[in-house]
């Protein structure tokens, strides 16, 4: 087992990639705090894990709220005495709006969830990791975090920022026993489209040719396997970087 007795928080664990990461980590021996806005969904995932003899606890968190983030991390400490792995995976899509159509409220929500939530969670976890001189952070970015035509301006900018934070964090704490990496998934079959509201037809049309060269959509468990690699000692020399998992899509550009 690659994560025996490690304590891991996975955000966005009710669905898609987060759900598969939580399940795989538990299978590999981790004690998982499965966090999501959707409490019912995350409780179902935890039930599945515990029925398979894994250890997991569900926590409701709105990652856009500092108090919820504090509670999420405190839960790991109160339940298991420590934290070893933080997976910042919760995220939402925009409506493919080009910058000329971006609404402030939409921009703020995308950044509060996709970017500020990641920063705040890392900020809360870092003192714990510094104290024990070890810790692993994995941020779910996106191929939209280094390309311009995978979604709208807000989503792309929010994920570029996640990659920037990941690199900075990996470098800053490299000599403190802390590793921080991002995964850049390409198109993956999840429920992410349900977070898309008032979609821009113009934005959709402009990105269509780029999406049309995607070799195939990935499955969430294919991303979970990358997240396992990055959480385990198998990736001990991998730090401050981005692992792309897109089936070859962005190799085209
Ligand atoms: N699916 C894709 O094609 C794709 C591609 C690249 C990157 N991503 C990224 O992968 C990550 C996981 O998304 P997914 O595709 O599995 O989608 P998903 O919608 O299946 O799962 C996302 C989960 O995040 C939760 N969530 C949303 N807002 C939240 C909030 N404010 N606080 C806490 N939880 C919240 C949702 O309830 C959901 O359970 C996201 O960061 C997304 O941006 C997805």
CSV table of C-alpha atoms and ligand atoms in Angstrom, one decimal:
chain,number,residue,atom,x,y,z
A,1,UNK,CA,0.0,0.0,0.0
A,2,UNK,CA,1.4,3.3,-1.1
A,3,UNK,CA,-0.2,5.6,1.4
A,4,UNK,CA,-0.4,3.4,4.6
A,5,UNK,CA,-1.7,5.5,7.5
A,6,UNK,CA,-1.2,8.8,5.7
A,7,UNK,CA,-3.9,11.4,6.5
A,8,UNK,CA,-5.3,13.0,3.3
A,9,UNK,CA,-7.8,15.7,2.6
A,10,UNK,CA,-9.4,15.6,-0.8
A,11,UNK,CA,-11.7,18.5,-1.8
A,12,UNK,CA,-14.4,18.1,-4.4
A,13,UNK,CA,-14.7,14.4,-3.2
A,14,UNK,CA,-18.4,13.9,-3.9
A,15,UNK,CA,-17.9,13.6,-7.7
A,16,UNK,CA,-15.7,13.1,-10.6
A,17,UNK,CA,-11.9,13.1,-10.1
A,18,UNK,CA,-12.1,13.9,-6.3
A,19,UNK,CA,-14.4,10.9,-5.7
A,20,UNK,CA,-12.0,8.6,-7.5
A,21,UNK,CA,-8.9,10.1,-5.7
A,22,UNK,CA,-10.6,9.7,-2.3
A,23,UNK,CA,-11.5,6.0,-3.1
A,24,UNK,CA,-8.0,5.2,-4.4
A,25,UNK,CA,-6.2,6.9,-1.5
A,26,UNK,CA,-8.3,4.9,1.0
A,27,UNK,CA,-7.6,1.7,-0.9
A,28,UNK,CA,-3.9,2.5,-0.6
A,29,UNK,CA,-4.2,2.8,3.2
A,30,UNK,CA,-4.8,6.5,3.7
A,31,UNK,CA,-7.2,8.0,6.2
A,32,UNK,CA,-9.3,10.3,4.0
A,33,UNK,CA,-11.2,13.4,4.9
A,34,UNK,CA,-13.5,13.7,2.0
A,35,UNK,CA,-14.7,17.3,1.6
A,36,UNK,CA,-17.3,18.8,-0.6
A,37,UNK,CA,-20.1,21.4,-0.8
A,38,UNK,CA,-22.4,18.5,-1.6
A,39,UNK,CA,-22.7,16.8,1.8
A,40,UNK,CA,-25.0,14.0,0.6
A,41,UNK,CA,-22.8,13.2,-2.3
A,42,UNK,CA,-19.6,13.0,-0.2
A,43,UNK,CA,-21.4,10.9,2.5
A,44,UNK,CA,-22.2,8.4,-0.2
A,45,UNK,CA,-18.6,8.2,-1.2
A,46,UNK,CA,-17.5,7.8,2.4
A,47,UNK,CA,-20.1,5.0,2.9
A,48,UNK,CA,-18.6,3.2,-0.1
A,49,UNK,CA,-15.1,3.6,1.3
A,50,UNK,CA,-15.9,2.3,4.7
A,51,UNK,CA,-17.9,-0.6,3.3
A,52,UNK,CA,-14.7,-1.6,1.6
A,53,UNK,CA,-12.8,-1.5,4.9
A,54,UNK,CA,-11.3,2.0,4.2
A,55,UNK,CA,-11.1,4.9,6.6
A,56,UNK,CA,-12.9,8.1,5.6
A,57,UNK,CA,-14.9,11.0,7.0
A,58,UNK,CA,-17.2,13.3,5.2
A,59,UNK,CA,-17.0,17.1,5.8
A,60,UNK,CA,-19.1,19.7,4.2
A,61,UNK,CA,-17.0,22.6,2.9
A,62,UNK,CA,-17.6,25.6,0.8
A,63,UNK,CA,-14.1,26.1,-0.4
A,64,UNK,CA,-14.8,29.8,-1.0
A,65,UNK,CA,-15.3,30.3,2.8
A,66,UNK,CA,-12.3,30.6,5.1
A,67,UNK,CA,-14.2,29.2,8.1
A,68,UNK,CA,-15.1,26.1,6.2
A,69,UNK,CA,-11.5,25.6,5.2
A,70,UNK,CA,-10.4,26.0,8.8
A,71,UNK,CA,-13.0,23.4,9.9
A,72,UNK,CA,-11.9,21.0,7.1
A,73,UNK,CA,-8.3,21.0,8.1
A,74,UNK,CA,-9.1,21.0,11.9
A,75,UNK,CA,-11.2,17.9,11.3
A,76,UNK,CA,-8.2,16.0,9.9
A,77,UNK,CA,-6.1,17.1,12.9
A,78,UNK,CA,-8.9,16.3,15.5
A,79,UNK,CA,-9.7,12.9,13.9
A,80,UNK,CA,-6.2,11.7,13.1
A,81,UNK,CA,-3.7,14.1,14.9
A,82,UNK,CA,-2.0,15.3,11.7
A,83,UNK,CA,-2.2,15.9,8.0
A,84,UNK,CA,0.1,14.5,5.4
A,85,UNK,CA,-1.6,15.1,2.0
A,86,UNK,CA,-3.7,17.9,0.8
A,87,UNK,CA,-5.5,17.5,-2.6
A,88,UNK,CA,-7.1,20.8,-3.7
A,89,UNK,CA,-9.4,19.4,-6.4
A,90,UNK,CA,-12.8,21.2,-6.0
A,91,UNK,CA,-13.5,23.5,-8.9
A,92,UNK,CA,-16.1,24.9,-11.2
A,93,UNK,CA,-16.4,25.9,-14.8
A,94,UNK,CA,-17.3,29.3,-16.2
A,95,UNK,CA,-19.7,29.8,-19.1
A,96,UNK,CA,-16.9,30.0,-21.8
A,97,UNK,CA,-17.3,33.8,-21.7
A,98,UNK,CA,-14.6,35.8,-23.5
A,99,UNK,CA,-13.4,38.8,-21.5
A,100,UNK,CA,-15.8,41.2,-23.1
A,101,UNK,CA,-18.7,39.2,-21.6
A,102,UNK,CA,-17.3,38.4,-18.1
A,103,UNK,CA,-19.5,39.5,-15.2
A,104,UNK,CA,-17.8,40.5,-12.0
A,105,UNK,CA,-20.0,38.1,-9.9
A,106,UNK,CA,-19.0,35.2,-12.2
A,107,UNK,CA,-15.3,36.1,-12.1
A,108,UNK,CA,-15.3,36.5,-8.3
A,109,UNK,CA,-17.0,33.1,-7.8
A,110,UNK,CA,-14.7,31.3,-10.2
A,111,UNK,CA,-11.6,32.8,-8.5
A,112,UNK,CA,-13.0,32.3,-5.0
A,113,UNK,CA,-13.5,28.6,-5.6
A,114,UNK,CA,-10.8,27.6,-8.1
A,115,UNK,CA,-8.0,29.9,-6.9
A,116,UNK,CA,-8.5,31.6,-3.6
A,117,UNK,CA,-9.8,28.3,-2.1
A,118,UNK,CA,-6.5,26.6,-3.1
A,119,UNK,CA,-4.4,29.4,-1.7
A,120,UNK,CA,-6.3,29.5,1.6
A,121,UNK,CA,-6.2,25.7,2.0
A,122,UNK,CA,-2.4,25.6,1.3
A,123,UNK,CA,-1.9,28.6,3.7
A,124,UNK,CA,-3.7,26.7,6.5
A,125,UNK,CA,-1.8,23.4,5.8
A,126,UNK,CA,1.7,24.8,5.5
A,127,UNK,CA,2.3,25.4,9.3
A,128,UNK,CA,1.4,21.8,10.0
A,129,UNK,CA,3.7,20.6,7.2
A,130,UNK,CA,6.5,22.9,8.4
A,131,UNK,CA,6.2,21.6,11.9
A,132,UNK,CA,6.5,18.0,10.9
A,133,UNK,CA,9.0,18.8,8.1
A,134,UNK,CA,6.9,16.8,5.5
A,135,UNK,CA,3.8,17.2,3.5
A,136,UNK,CA,2.4,16.8,0.0
A,137,UNK,CA,0.1,19.2,-1.8
A,138,UNK,CA,-1.6,18.3,-5.1
A,139,UNK,CA,-3.7,20.9,-6.9
A,140,UNK,CA,-6.0,20.0,-9.7
A,141,UNK,CA,-5.3,22.7,-12.4
A,142,UNK,CA,-6.3,22.0,-16.0
A,143,UNK,CA,-4.8,22.1,-19.5
A,144,UNK,CA,-6.7,25.4,-19.5
A,145,UNK,CA,-4.1,26.5,-17.0
A,146,UNK,CA,-1.5,26.8,-19.8
A,147,UNK,CA,-3.6,27.1,-22.9
A,148,UNK,CA,-6.0,29.9,-24.0
A,149,UNK,CA,-8.8,28.1,-25.7
A,150,UNK,CA,-10.2,25.4,-23.4
A,151,UNK,CA,-12.9,27.5,-21.6
A,152,UNK,CA,-13.6,31.1,-20.9
A,153,UNK,CA,-11.3,33.9,-19.7
A,154,UNK,CA,-12.2,33.5,-16.0
A,155,UNK,CA,-11.7,29.7,-15.9
A,156,UNK,CA,-8.5,29.9,-17.9
A,157,UNK,CA,-7.1,32.7,-15.7
A,158,UNK,CA,-8.1,30.9,-12.5
A,159,UNK,CA,-6.2,27.8,-13.5
A,160,UNK,CA,-3.2,29.7,-14.8
A,161,UNK,CA,-3.1,31.2,-11.3
A,162,UNK,CA,-3.2,27.7,-9.7
A,163,UNK,CA,-0.2,26.6,-11.8
A,164,UNK,CA,1.7,29.8,-10.7
A,165,UNK,CA,0.9,29.2,-7.0
A,166,UNK,CA,1.9,25.5,-7.4
A,167,UNK,CA,5.3,26.4,-8.8
A,168,UNK,CA,5.9,29.1,-6.2
A,169,UNK,CA,4.9,26.9,-3.3
A,170,UNK,CA,7.0,23.9,-4.6
A,171,UNK,CA,10.0,26.2,-4.8
A,172,UNK,CA,9.5,28.1,-1.6
A,173,UNK,CA,9.3,25.0,0.7
A,174,UNK,CA,11.5,22.7,-1.3
A,175,UNK,CA,14.1,22.5,1.5
A,176,UNK,CA,11.4,22.0,4.2
A,177,UNK,CA,10.2,18.6,3.2
A,178,UNK,CA,7.1,19.8,1.4
A,179,UNK,CA,6.3,19.0,-2.2
A,180,UNK,CA,3.6,20.8,-4.2
A,181,UNK,CA,2.6,19.7,-7.7
A,182,UNK,CA,-0.4,20.2,-10.0
A,183,UNK,CA,-2.2,17.9,-12.3
A,184,UNK,CA,-3.4,19.3,-15.6
A,185,UNK,CA,-6.3,17.1,-16.8
A,186,UNK,CA,-7.6,17.5,-20.3
A,187,UNK,CA,-11.2,16.7,-21.0
A,188,UNK,CA,-12.4,14.1,-18.4
A,189,UNK,CA,-15.9,12.6,-18.1
A,190,UNK,CA,-17.2,14.1,-14.9
A,191,UNK,CA,-20.1,16.2,-13.7
A,192,UNK,CA,-18.2,19.5,-14.2
A,193,UNK,CA,-20.6,20.7,-17.0
A,194,UNK,CA,-23.3,21.0,-14.3
A,195,UNK,CA,-21.4,24.0,-13.0
A,196,UNK,CA,-21.7,25.8,-16.3
A,197,UNK,CA,-24.3,28.5,-16.4
A,198,UNK,CA,-25.5,30.9,-19.1
A,199,UNK,CA,-23.0,29.5,-21.6
A,200,UNK,CA,-21.6,31.9,-24.2
A,201,UNK,CA,-22.4,30.6,-27.7
A,202,UNK,CA,-19.6,32.8,-29.1
A,203,UNK,CA,-17.1,31.3,-26.6
A,204,UNK,CA,-18.3,27.8,-27.4
A,205,UNK,CA,-17.9,28.3,-31.1
A,206,UNK,CA,-14.4,29.7,-30.7
A,207,UNK,CA,-13.2,26.8,-28.6
A,208,UNK,CA,-14.9,24.1,-30.7
A,209,UNK,CA,-12.0,23.5,-33.1
A,210,UNK,CA,-9.6,23.1,-30.2
A,211,UNK,CA,-11.9,20.6,-28.5
A,212,UNK,CA,-12.4,18.7,-31.8
A,213,UNK,CA,-8.8,17.5,-31.8
A,214,UNK,CA,-9.1,15.9,-28.3
A,215,UNK,CA,-8.1,12.3,-29.0
A,216,UNK,CA,-10.6,11.1,-26.3
A,217,UNK,CA,-12.1,12.1,-23.0
A,218,UNK,CA,-10.4,10.6,-19.9
A,219,UNK,CA,-12.0,8.7,-17.0
A,220,UNK,CA,-11.7,10.1,-13.5
A,221,UNK,CA,-9.8,7.1,-12.3
A,222,UNK,CA,-7.1,7.8,-14.8
A,223,UNK,CA,-6.5,11.2,-13.0
A,224,UNK,CA,-6.7,9.5,-9.6
A,225,UNK,CA,-3.8,7.3,-10.6
A,226,UNK,CA,-1.7,10.4,-11.3
A,227,UNK,CA,-2.8,11.9,-7.9
A,228,UNK,CA,-1.6,8.7,-6.2
A,229,UNK,CA,1.8,8.9,-7.9
A,230,UNK,CA,2.1,12.5,-6.8
A,231,UNK,CA,1.0,11.8,-3.2
A,232,UNK,CA,3.3,8.8,-2.7
A,233,UNK,CA,7.1,8.6,-2.3
A,234,UNK,CA,7.3,7.3,-5.9
A,235,UNK,CA,7.3,11.0,-6.8
A,236,UNK,CA,9.9,12.0,-4.2
A,237,UNK,CA,11.9,14.1,-6.7
A,238,UNK,CA,8.9,15.7,-8.4
A,239,UNK,CA,8.2,19.1,-7.0
A,240,UNK,CA,6.8,22.5,-8.2
A,241,UNK,CA,5.7,21.2,-11.5
A,242,UNK,CA,2.6,20.2,-13.5
A,243,UNK,CA,1.8,16.7,-14.7
A,244,UNK,CA,-0.4,16.8,-17.8
A,245,UNK,CA,-2.9,14.0,-18.2
A,246,UNK,CA,-4.8,14.6,-21.4
A,247,UNK,CA,-4.4,11.6,-23.6
A,248,UNK,CA,-2.1,13.6,-25.9
A,249,UNK,CA,-4.6,16.5,-26.6
A,250,UNK,CA,-2.3,19.4,-25.9
A,251,UNK,CA,0.6,17.7,-27.7
A,252,UNK,CA,-1.1,19.1,-30.7
A,253,UNK,CA,-0.4,22.7,-29.9
B,1,LIG,N1,-13.7,17.4,-16.1
B,1,LIG,C1,-12.8,18.0,-16.8
B,1,LIG,O1,-12.8,17.9,-18.1
B,1,LIG,C2,-11.7,18.9,-16.2
B,1,LIG,C3,-10.6,19.2,-16.9
B,1,LIG,C4,-9.6,19.9,-16.3
B,1,LIG,C5,-9.7,20.2,-15.0
B,1,LIG,N2,-10.8,19.9,-14.3
B,1,LIG,C6,-10.8,20.3,-12.8
B,1,LIG,O2,-10.9,19.1,-12.1
B,1,LIG,C7,-11.4,19.4,-10.8
B,1,LIG,C8,-12.5,18.4,-10.4
B,1,LIG,O3,-13.6,18.6,-11.3
B,1,LIG,P1,-14.4,17.4,-11.9
B,1,LIG,O4,-14.2,17.4,-13.4
B,1,LIG,O5,-14.2,16.1,-11.2
B,1,LIG,O6,-15.9,17.9,-11.7
B,1,LIG,P2,-17.2,17.5,-10.8
B,1,LIG,O7,-18.2,18.5,-11.0
B,1,LIG,O8,-17.5,16.1,-11.1
B,1,LIG,O9,-16.6,17.5,-9.3
B,1,LIG,C9,-16.3,18.7,-8.7
B,1,LIG,C10,-16.7,18.7,-7.2
B,1,LIG,O10,-16.4,19.9,-6.6
B,1,LIG,C11,-17.4,20.3,-5.7
B,1,LIG,N3,-17.5,21.7,-5.5
B,1,LIG,C12,-17.9,22.7,-6.4
B,1,LIG,N4,-17.8,23.9,-5.8
B,1,LIG,C13,-17.4,23.7,-4.5
B,1,LIG,C14,-17.1,24.5,-3.4
B,1,LIG,N5,-17.4,25.9,-3.5
B,1,LIG,N6,-16.7,24.0,-2.3
B,1,LIG,C15,-16.5,22.7,-2.2
B,1,LIG,N7,-16.7,21.8,-3.2
B,1,LIG,C16,-17.1,22.3,-4.3
B,1,LIG,C17,-18.7,19.8,-6.4
B,1,LIG,O11,-19.8,19.7,-5.5
B,1,LIG,C18,-18.2,18.5,-7.0
B,1,LIG,O12,-18.5,17.4,-6.2
B,1,LIG,C19,-11.9,20.8,-10.9
B,1,LIG,O13,-10.9,21.7,-10.2
B,1,LIG,C20,-11.9,21.1,-12.4
B,1,LIG,O14,-11.7,22.5,-12.7
B,1,LIG,C21,-11.8,19.2,-14.8
